[in-house]
C-alpha positions as a Python dict, from the first residue, in 0.01 Angstrom:
ca = {
    (1, 'M'): (0, 0, 0),
    (2, 'E'): (219, 259, 103),
    (3, 'M'): (451, 187, -248),
    (4, 'E'): (90, 216, -434),
    (5, 'D'): (67, 549, -284),
    (6, 'N'): (427, 665, -321),
    (7, 'M'): (397, 592, -724),
    (8, 'E'): (70, 798, -720),
    (9, 'S'): (192, 1119, -581),
    (10, 'Q'): (536, 1039, -788),
    (11, 'K'): (264, 1085, -1065),
    (12, 'R'): (17, 1370, -922),
    (13, 'R'): (421, 1579, -925),
    (14, 'G'): (473, 1474, -1240),
    (15, 'A'): (148, 1608, -1378),
    (16, 'S'): (169, 1956, -1241),
    (17, 'K'): (509, 1951, -1377),
    (18, 'E'): (381, 1911, -1709),
    (19, 'D'): (104, 2165, -1597),
    (20, 'L'): (377, 2384, -1531),
    (21, 'I'): (588, 2381, -1841),
    (22, 'S'): (336, 2343, -2072),
    (23, 'E'): (188, 2686, -1958),
    (24, 'R'): (513, 2809, -1980),
    (25, 'T'): (636, 2746, -2336),
    (26, 'G'): (233, 2883, -2414),
    (27, 'S'): (228, 3076, -2785),
    (28, 'L'): (389, 3354, -2880),
    (29, 'G'): (163, 3553, -2974),
    (30, 'C'): (125, 3761, -3282),
    (31, 'I'): (313, 4047, -3122),
    (32, 'G'): (574, 3802, -3049),
    (33, 'W'): (611, 3572, -3330),
    (34, 'L'): (589, 3902, -3560),
    (35, 'I'): (940, 4021, -3347),
    (36, 'V'): (1105, 3613, -3439),
    (37, 'I'): (1086, 3666, -3739),
    (38, 'L'): (1233, 4024, -3785),
    (39, 'S'): (1490, 3865, -3563),
    (40, 'G'): (1551, 3581, -3839),
    (41, 'F'): (1539, 3794, -4094),
    (42, 'F'): (1826, 4003, -4000),
    (43, 'T'): (2039, 3729, -3875),
    (44, 'M'): (1974, 3630, -4245),
    (45, 'C'): (2082, 3921, -4357),
    (46, 'L'): (2390, 3911, -4143),
    (47, 'F'): (2501, 3588, -4148),
    (48, 'P'): (2872, 3609, -4225),
    (49, 'I'): (2899, 3790, -3835),
    (50, 'T'): (2572, 3667, -3677),
    (51, 'I'): (2700, 3305, -3714),
    (52, 'W'): (2877, 3387, -3381),
    (53, 'F'): (2637, 3444, -3176),
    (54, 'C'): (2383, 3247, -3288),
    (55, 'L'): (2559, 2935, -3262),
    (56, 'K'): (2659, 2798, -2854),
    (57, 'I'): (2803, 2538, -2614),
    (58, 'V'): (2740, 2315, -2332),
    (59, 'Q'): (2939, 2124, -2164),
    (60, 'E'): (2898, 1744, -2133),
    (61, 'Y'): (2745, 1823, -1730),
    (62, 'E'): (2563, 2102, -1799),
    (63, 'R'): (2218, 2212, -1987),
    (64, 'A'): (2114, 2528, -2148),
    (65, 'V'): (1683, 2719, -2048),
    (66, 'I'): (1652, 2855, -2336),
    (67, 'F'): (1345, 3231, -2305),
    (68, 'R'): (1246, 3371, -2618),
    (69, 'L'): (1100, 3708, -2536),
    (70, 'G'): (1053, 3640, -2151),
    (71, 'R'): (909, 3229, -2240),
    (72, 'I'): (1047, 2868, -2219),
    (73, 'T'): (1070, 2750, -2563),
    (74, 'D'): (1125, 2390, -2540),
    (75, 'R'): (1054, 2153, -2269),
    (76, 'K'): (1353, 2017, -2280),
    (77, 'A'): (1647, 2178, -2188),
    (78, 'K'): (1949, 2198, -2468),
    (79, 'G'): (2259, 2062, -2462),
    (80, 'P'): (2590, 1917, -2392),
    (81, 'G'): (2730, 1990, -2746),
    (82, 'I'): (2651, 2301, -3002),
    (83, 'F'): (2281, 2441, -3049),
    (84, 'F'): (2138, 2737, -3220),
    (85, 'V'): (1963, 3032, -3107),
    (86, 'L'): (1847, 3368, -3206),
    (87, 'P'): (2111, 3607, -3052),
    (88, 'C'): (1795, 3978, -3019),
    (89, 'T'): (1557, 3702, -2870),
    (90, 'D'): (1655, 3424, -2732),
    (91, 'T'): (1847, 3431, -2396),
    (92, 'I'): (1986, 3136, -2223),
    (93, 'M'): (2113, 2981, -1908),
    (94, 'K'): (2279, 2725, -1792),
    (95, 'V'): (2231, 2536, -1485),
    (96, 'D'): (2512, 2275, -1436),
    (97, 'L'): (2367, 1898, -1328),
    (98, 'R'): (2686, 1760, -1141),
    (99, 'T'): (2628, 1686, -741),
    (100, 'V'): (2687, 1957, -549),
    (101, 'S'): (2780, 1887, -183),
    (102, 'F'): (2717, 2126, 116),
    (103, 'D'): (2778, 2120, 460),
    (104, 'I'): (2496, 2231, 732),
    (105, 'P'): (2622, 2402, 1020),
    (106, 'P'): (2615, 2342, 1314),
    (107, 'Q'): (2241, 2419, 1468),
    (108, 'E'): (2160, 2405, 1833),
    (109, 'I'): (1892, 2167, 1932),
    (110, 'L'): (1626, 2064, 2167),
    (111, 'T'): (1597, 1703, 2179),
    (112, 'K'): (1241, 1527, 2258),
    (113, 'D'): (1403, 1429, 2662),
    (114, 'S'): (1457, 1861, 2729),
    (115, 'V'): (1897, 1785, 2619),
    (116, 'T'): (2090, 2083, 2376),
    (117, 'V'): (2336, 1936, 2152),
    (118, 'M'): (2522, 2087, 1856),
    (119, 'V'): (2468, 1910, 1525),
    (120, 'D'): (2638, 1969, 1203),
    (121, 'G'): (2574, 1727, 863),
    (122, 'V'): (2632, 1712, 520),
    (123, 'V'): (2440, 1684, 202),
    (124, 'Y'): (2478, 1592, -133),
    (125, 'F'): (2190, 1729, -435),
    (126, 'R'): (2196, 1748, -816),
    (127, 'V'): (1975, 1901, -1035),
    (128, 'C'): (1757, 1672, -1194),
    (129, 'D'): (1522, 1940, -1408),
    (130, 'P'): (1733, 2179, -1511),
    (131, 'I'): (1382, 2395, -1626),
    (132, 'A'): (1203, 2350, -1298),
    (133, 'S'): (1492, 2443, -1100),
    (134, 'V'): (1545, 2800, -1325),
    (135, 'A'): (1139, 2859, -1325),
    (136, 'N'): (1007, 2737, -1034),
    (137, 'V'): (1301, 2855, -769),
    (138, 'A'): (1483, 3206, -748),
    (139, 'N'): (1810, 3018, -642),
    (140, 'A'): (1778, 2637, -643),
    (141, 'D'): (2114, 2597, -390),
    (142, 'S'): (2019, 2887, -148),
    (143, 'S'): (1683, 2739, -107),
    (144, 'T'): (1834, 2371, -69),
    (145, 'R'): (2098, 2500, 183),
    (146, 'L'): (1819, 2696, 452),
    (147, 'L'): (1592, 2401, 384),
    (148, 'A'): (1860, 2179, 467),
    (149, 'Q'): (1961, 2360, 777),
    (150, 'T'): (1545, 2378, 876),
    (151, 'T'): (1492, 1975, 838),
    (152, 'L'): (1763, 1933, 1077),
    (153, 'R'): (1628, 2124, 1349),
    (154, 'N'): (1284, 1968, 1253),
    (155, 'V'): (1383, 1597, 1248),
    (156, 'L'): (1629, 1633, 1595),
    (157, 'G'): (1395, 1789, 1715),
    (158, 'T'): (1126, 1457, 1788),
    (159, 'K'): (1390, 1250, 1925),
    (160, 'N'): (1620, 1099, 2225),
    (161, 'L'): (1953, 1185, 2263),
    (162, 'A'): (1978, 822, 2304),
    (163, 'E'): (1798, 791, 1951),
    (164, 'L'): (2012, 1074, 1843),
    (165, 'L'): (2350, 843, 1936),
    (166, 'S'): (2226, 555, 1770),
    (167, 'D'): (2070, 573, 1469),
    (168, 'R'): (2180, 777, 1271),
    (169, 'D'): (2163, 630, 1003),
    (170, 'S'): (1795, 627, 1045),
    (171, 'I'): (1771, 943, 1100),
    (172, 'A'): (2019, 1062, 764),
    (173, 'Q'): (1713, 860, 579),
    (174, 'T'): (1461, 1030, 705),
    (175, 'M'): (1595, 1370, 668),
    (176, 'Q'): (1654, 1272, 245),
    (177, 'L'): (1377, 1156, 243),
    (178, 'S'): (1208, 1480, 386),
    (179, 'L'): (1368, 1681, 156),
    (180, 'D'): (1398, 1511, -142),
    (181, 'D'): (1059, 1538, -150),
    (182, 'A'): (1031, 1900, -78),
    (183, 'T'): (1272, 2016, -312),
    (184, 'D'): (1142, 1791, -584),
    (185, 'N'): (897, 2058, -713),
    (186, 'W'): (1285, 2262, -780),
    (187, 'G'): (1390, 1961, -971),
    (188, 'I'): (1603, 1861, -725),
    (189, 'K'): (1760, 1513, -589),
    (190, 'V'): (1895, 1457, -286),
    (191, 'E'): (2091, 1199, -331),
    (192, 'R'): (2194, 1160, 78),
    (193, 'V'): (2207, 1293, 383),
    (194, 'D'): (2502, 1221, 694),
    (195, 'I'): (2492, 1370, 1064),
    (196, 'K'): (2890, 1448, 1075),
    (197, 'D'): (2954, 1538, 1452),
    (198, 'V'): (2673, 1552, 1778),
    (199, 'K'): (2849, 1803, 2038),
    (200, 'L'): (2719, 1735, 2368),
    (201, 'P'): (2739, 1966, 2669),
    (202, 'H'): (3081, 1940, 2863),
    (203, 'Q'): (2846, 1854, 3191),
    (204, 'L'): (2650, 1573, 3000),
    (205, 'Q'): (3000, 1440, 2911),
    (206, 'R'): (3118, 1406, 3264),
    (207, 'A'): (2744, 1276, 3378),
    (208, 'M'): (2717, 977, 3095),
    (209, 'A'): (3173, 921, 3137),
    (210, 'A'): (3074, 864, 3534),
    (211, 'E'): (2754, 620, 3443),
    (212, 'A'): (2993, 457, 3175),
    (213, 'E'): (3278, 385, 3451),
    (214, 'A'): (2994, 260, 3718),
    (215, 'T'): (2815, 50, 3540),
    (216, 'R'): (3135, -94, 3435),
    (217, 'E'): (3310, -123, 3782),
    (218, 'A'): (2933, -303, 3885),
    (219, 'R'): (3001, -582, 3635),
    (220, 'A'): (3363, -674, 3645),
    (221, 'K'): (3265, -692, 4040),
    (222, 'V'): (3026, -917, 3950),
    (223, 'I'): (3229, -1142, 3707),
    (224, 'S'): (3484, -1157, 3994),
    (225, 'A'): (3242, -1290, 4219),
    (226, 'E'): (3088, -1513, 3932),
    (227, 'G'): (3462, -1618, 3987),
    (228, 'E'): (3550, -1660, 4334),
    (229, 'M'): (3194, -1914, 4326),
    (230, 'N'): (3310, -2088, 4061),
    (231, 'A'): (3661, -2104, 4236),
    (232, 'S'): (3488, -2256, 4566),
    (233, 'R'): (3325, -2550, 4386),
    (234, 'A'): (3617, -2625, 4223),
    (235, 'L'): (3811, -2651, 4564),
    (236, 'K'): (3494, -2793, 4706),
    (237, 'E'): (3555, -3093, 4467),
    (238, 'A'): (3904, -3144, 4462),
    (239, 'S'): (3897, -3213, 4833),
    (240, 'L'): (3636, -3471, 4839),
    (241, 'V'): (3855, -3671, 4512),
    (242, 'I'): (4136, -3647, 4785),
    (243, 'A'): (4013, -3763, 5063),
    (244, 'E'): (3891, -4069, 4880),
    (245, 'S'): (4249, -4165, 4758),
    (246, 'P'): (4492, -4033, 5048),
    (247, 'S'): (4731, -4094, 4753),
    (248, 'A'): (4646, -3842, 4559),
    (249, 'L'): (4757, -3599, 4818),
    (250, 'Q'): (5126, -3701, 4780),
    (251, 'L'): (5146, -3668, 4440),
    (252, 'R'): (5009, -3325, 4434),
    (253, 'Y'): (5278, -3296, 4745),
    (254, 'L'): (5528, -3429, 4462),
    (255, 'Q'): (5349, -3191, 4196),
    (256, 'T'): (5417, -2864, 4364),
    (257, 'L'): (5739, -2960, 4477),
    (258, 'T'): (5840, -2961, 4111),
    (259, 'T'): (5719, -2661, 4030),
    (260, 'I'): (5873, -2479, 4299),
    (261, 'A'): (6213, -2655, 4160),
    (262, 'T'): (6144, -2543, 3874),
    (263, 'E'): (5990, -2141, 3942),
    (264, 'K'): (6265, -2113, 4232),
    (265, 'N'): (6581, -2331, 4239),
    (266, 'S'): (6758, -2113, 4516),
    (267, 'T'): (6470, -2247, 4776),
    (268, 'I'): (6587, -2619, 4941),
    (269, 'I'): (6297, -2849, 5065),
    (270, 'F'): (6261, -3059, 5326),
    (271, 'P'): (5984, -3319, 5243),
    (272, 'L'): (5873, -3426, 5573),
    (273, 'P'): (5570, -3788, 5561),
    (274, 'M'): (5202, -3720, 5645),
    (275, 'D'): (5305, -4057, 5831),
    (276, 'M'): (5432, -3897, 6072),
    (277, 'I'): (5234, -3615, 6152),
    (278, 'S'): (4982, -3814, 6136),
    (279, 'H'): (5133, -4047, 6412),
    (280, 'F'): (5179, -3684, 6602),
    (281, 'M'): (4810, -3573, 6569),
    (282, 'H'): (4678, -3912, 6747),
    (283, 'K'): (4956, -3886, 7055),
}
């Protein structure tokens, strides 16, 4: 259902664009055509000279929107390459189709949970409809920049601090969809939006660091307690095994002597039989 609604909305926007362009590309009228004919006549009469004023060239990454007596001559922009214009009646405006990137200045934003943060970002956009970018907005570049700042504040104002720090990708996607929908009538395609940096107040940073440190200390204490409990269980099981077999204690005693002799060679050990100690203990 959502995809169908998006397709229908795109169709309606496309139809409205075509209607606006068709209104702008209307007839020039009798006087207009008369002026065009006279301009063409003088151009032909002065052909060797006017040829340099009639031929125009646009680069591969550019398109030219032609105004003839103040009206757009065609629904499609000219270019790239060479094309012909009338020197007296036609005016051209070149539009760059390359992707443009700009930084959103740091914005002081109050989040949903009443935390003040400084957020900046970067936006990548390009002109997808040269005629709409010229005829529908005075300055598409400046308008997109201002709209990006407003959209950043509006979108982040509905998010909590935790969402702002963890869900940057979803926030950037939401901003991209909002900007792309708002600039569609301007002939602008927003390709990508990124959140660059989130600056927190110093007091909040210290509070978050203290909270994280306390959490790590509590986790370390829990892990240490679990280790002590596991060690005590292992020692209990070992004591039960040794109690069942007295010779196991002698083997453990010899193993300890081997370990001491390997690590500390200057230490002299005099083994004392356990039976002798037990004899004195019974007395």
